[in-house]
Short mmCIF file of C-alpha atoms and ligand atoms in Angstrom, two decimals:
data_model
loop_
_atom_site.label_atom_id
_atom_site.label_comp_id
_atom_site.label_asym_id
_atom_site.label_seq_id
_atom_site.Cartn_x
_atom_site.Cartn_y
_atom_site.Cartn_z
CA UNK E 1 -25.72 -4.02 -6.44
CA UNK E 2 -28.45 -2.05 -4.82
CA UNK E 3 -27.70 1.39 -5.92
CA UNK E 4 -30.80 2.27 -8.59
CA UNK E 5 -30.78 4.59 -11.80
CA UNK E 6 -34.14 5.83 -10.85
CA UNK E 7 -35.34 8.11 -13.80
CA UNK E 8 -36.34 11.10 -11.41
CA UNK E 9 -33.24 10.71 -9.29
CA UNK E 10 -30.17 10.36 -10.88
CA UNK E 11 -26.95 7.92 -9.37
CA UNK E 12 -23.76 9.85 -9.12
CA UNK E 13 -20.38 8.19 -9.75
CA UNK E 14 -16.87 9.14 -8.79
CA UNK E 15 -14.06 7.81 -10.86
CA UNK E 16 -10.73 8.69 -8.55
CA UNK E 17 -7.30 8.09 -9.38
CA UNK E 18 -3.92 9.15 -7.58
CA UNK E 19 -3.32 12.70 -9.72
CA UNK E 20 -6.72 13.23 -11.46
CA UNK E 21 -5.11 13.85 -14.78
CA UNK E 22 -4.47 10.68 -16.54
CA UNK E 23 -6.97 7.92 -15.73
CA UNK E 24 -10.06 9.23 -13.96
CA UNK E 25 -10.49 12.22 -16.33
CA UNK E 26 -9.83 9.86 -18.83
CA UNK E 27 -12.34 7.45 -17.20
CA UNK E 28 -14.79 10.46 -16.45
CA UNK E 29 -15.20 11.15 -20.70
CA UNK E 30 -15.74 7.52 -21.48
CA UNK E 31 -18.42 6.93 -18.85
CA UNK E 32 -20.50 10.32 -20.15
CA UNK E 33 -20.39 9.78 -23.55
CA UNK E 34 -21.33 6.32 -23.17
CA UNK E 35 -24.57 7.15 -20.29
CA UNK E 36 -25.63 9.23 -23.20
CA UNK E 37 -25.82 6.60 -25.97
CA UNK E 38 -27.56 4.42 -23.19
CA UNK E 39 -30.11 7.34 -22.38
CA UNK E 40 -29.33 6.64 -18.62
CA UNK E 41 -29.79 9.07 -15.85
CA UNK E 42 -26.12 9.45 -13.83
CA UNK E 43 -23.58 12.18 -13.23
CA UNK E 44 -20.00 11.45 -13.47
CA UNK E 45 -17.33 13.31 -11.55
CA UNK E 46 -13.60 12.45 -11.03
CA UNK E 47 -11.19 13.19 -8.24
CA UNK E 48 -7.57 12.08 -7.36
CA UNK E 49 -6.44 11.04 -3.91
CA UNK E 50 -3.51 13.62 -4.24
CA UNK E 51 -3.48 17.52 -4.41
CA UNK E 52 -0.41 17.67 -6.61
CA UNK E 53 -2.48 19.02 -9.68
CA UNK E 54 -5.23 20.40 -8.25
CA UNK E 55 -7.20 23.14 -10.54
CA UNK E 56 -5.07 21.37 -13.68
CA UNK E 57 -6.12 19.96 -17.17
CA UNK E 58 -5.61 17.11 -17.68
CA UNK E 59 -2.39 15.94 -18.88
CA UNK E 60 -1.97 16.14 -22.85
CA UNK E 61 -1.19 12.70 -23.77
CA UNK E 62 -4.83 11.76 -21.91
CA UNK E 63 -6.38 14.81 -23.74
CA UNK E 64 -4.99 13.66 -27.25
CA UNK E 65 -5.38 9.64 -27.14
CA UNK E 66 -9.26 10.19 -25.91
CA UNK E 67 -9.67 13.13 -28.32
CA UNK E 68 -8.44 10.55 -31.12
CA UNK E 69 -11.30 8.09 -29.81
CA UNK E 70 -14.04 11.32 -30.03
CA UNK E 71 -13.93 12.05 -26.03
CA UNK E 72 -12.92 15.85 -25.71
CA UNK E 73 -12.26 15.86 -21.62
CA UNK E 74 -10.14 19.23 -22.97
CA UNK E 75 -12.41 21.32 -19.99
CA UNK E 76 -11.94 19.09 -17.20
CA UNK E 77 -10.24 20.61 -14.17
CA UNK E 78 -8.39 18.08 -11.35
CA UNK E 79 -9.88 18.48 -7.96
CA UNK E 80 -8.40 16.50 -4.64
CA UNK E 81 -11.37 14.01 -3.08
CA UNK E 82 -12.97 15.53 0.25
CA UNK E 83 -14.89 13.78 2.81
CA UNK E 84 -18.20 15.31 1.78
CA UNK E 85 -17.79 13.21 -1.47
CA UNK E 86 -18.26 9.56 0.35
CA UNK E 87 -21.93 11.54 1.43
CA UNK E 88 -22.65 12.50 -2.32
CA UNK E 89 -21.78 9.94 -4.53
CA UNK E 90 -23.55 6.44 -4.53
CA UNK E 91 -20.46 4.84 -6.07
CA UNK E 92 -16.89 5.50 -5.60
CA UNK E 93 -14.51 4.00 -8.14
CA UNK E 94 -10.59 3.75 -7.90
CA UNK E 95 -8.45 2.91 -10.31
CA UNK E 96 -6.06 1.00 -8.50
CA UNK E 97 -5.23 -1.27 -5.25
CA UNK E 98 -3.53 2.17 -3.96
CA UNK E 99 -6.27 4.51 -4.89
CA UNK E 100 -9.00 1.85 -3.13
CA UNK E 101 -6.78 1.51 -0.15
CA UNK E 102 -6.50 5.28 0.31
CA UNK E 103 -10.03 5.77 -0.13
CA UNK E 104 -10.95 3.02 2.52
CA UNK E 105 -8.51 4.65 4.53
CA UNK E 106 -10.88 8.02 4.35
CA UNK E 107 -13.87 7.01 3.96
CA UNK E 108 -16.44 6.25 7.14
CA UNK E 109 -17.10 2.94 8.22
CA UNK E 110 -20.57 3.43 7.10
CA UNK E 111 -19.81 4.20 3.26
CA UNK E 112 -17.21 1.81 2.70
CA UNK E 113 -19.89 -0.38 0.40
CA UNK E 114 -19.72 2.36 -2.33
CA UNK E 115 -15.57 2.51 -2.59
CA UNK E 116 -14.64 -0.30 -5.09
CA UNK E 117 -12.17 -0.67 -7.73
CA UNK E 118 -13.34 0.38 -11.04
CA UNK E 119 -12.98 -3.33 -12.55
CA UNK E 120 -15.04 -4.81 -9.61
CA UNK E 121 -17.50 -4.63 -11.93
CA UNK E 122 -16.07 -6.59 -14.60
CA UNK E 123 -15.20 -9.64 -12.40
CA UNK E 124 -11.80 -9.64 -12.18
CA UNK E 125 -10.26 -7.36 -9.40
CA UNK E 126 -7.54 -5.55 -11.62
CA UNK E 127 -5.68 -2.22 -11.98
CA UNK E 128 -5.69 0.39 -14.28
CA UNK E 129 -1.83 1.15 -15.14
CA UNK E 130 -1.18 4.61 -13.98
CA UNK E 131 0.11 5.77 -17.74
CA UNK E 132 1.68 8.97 -16.26
CA UNK E 133 5.57 7.89 -16.06
CA UNK E 134 5.49 5.43 -19.03
CA UNK E 135 5.27 5.41 -22.93
CA UNK E 136 2.15 6.78 -25.02
CA UNK E 137 1.55 3.46 -25.71
CA UNK E 138 0.19 3.13 -22.27
CA UNK E 139 -1.97 6.09 -22.94
CA UNK E 140 -3.48 3.70 -25.16
CA UNK E 141 -3.62 0.62 -23.29
CA UNK E 142 -5.31 3.31 -20.80
CA UNK E 143 -8.19 3.96 -23.30
CA UNK E 144 -8.80 0.49 -24.50
CA UNK E 145 -8.99 -0.57 -20.55
CA UNK E 146 -11.13 2.38 -19.35
CA UNK E 147 -13.54 1.38 -22.32
CA UNK E 148 -14.35 -1.94 -21.71
CA UNK E 149 -14.44 -1.10 -17.77
CA UNK E 150 -17.15 1.44 -18.83
CA UNK E 151 -19.36 -1.13 -20.58
CA UNK E 152 -19.09 -3.28 -17.60
CA UNK E 153 -20.26 -1.09 -15.50
CA UNK E 154 -23.16 0.57 -17.41
CA UNK E 155 -24.00 -2.99 -17.84
CA UNK E 156 -24.71 -3.90 -14.38
CA UNK E 157 -26.11 -0.30 -13.84
CA UNK E 158 -28.82 -1.87 -16.58
CA UNK E 159 -29.63 -5.13 -15.04
CA UNK E 160 -30.46 -3.21 -11.53
CA UNK E 161 -33.31 -0.81 -13.40
P1 LIG J 201 -3.00 9.92 -12.63
O1 LIG J 201 -1.86 9.83 -13.07
O2 LIG J 201 -3.24 9.34 -11.41
O3 LIG J 201 -3.83 8.77 -13.87
O4 LIG J 201 -3.78 10.95 -12.85
C1 LIG J 201 -0.89 10.71 -12.57
C2 LIG J 201 -0.62 11.37 -12.63
C3 LIG J 201 0.22 12.61 -11.95
C4 LIG J 201 1.31 11.63 -11.21
C5 LIG J 201 1.17 10.40 -11.02
C6 LIG J 201 -0.50 9.39 -11.30
N1 LIG J 201 2.27 12.74 -10.85
O5 LIG J 201 2.95 12.04 -9.70
O6 LIG J 201 2.31 13.88 -10.65
#
């Protein structure tokens, strides 16, 4: 990766799922906490590829699952990705292959290098399963997965410093 995390110039990261109410708000909250713990200069935002939930709080199951792990995502508000995001962010991290395909279809060709699966940095391309229609256990598995992928991403950023 060629993006750097210079002290005077934050790295800007956008995490993206479908609705921006389950996975990407959780990813944002986990990344922000892990970034703070590591003392890194990284801004994180999240967005959905779909417009269904614009302006809404994260899903109550995501809020509750993350709160039990000491991550507060309750004040986030869903938004849809916009074209300017492809310019403004250094990394655009998709939760699953469907999100990745949607993002790649809308991203200017010259900026496609910014758009990857969140799991890209773990060395294995694996989707973060969508827990929206499943049982509460799906939110636990989502949180476990996101906590692991967050550390992999930040390890990669730090290895490039
Ligand atoms: P997310 O989950 O993409 O992780 O926020 C979903 C949220 C809402 C819907 C689908 C997935 N939906 O169909 O409304």
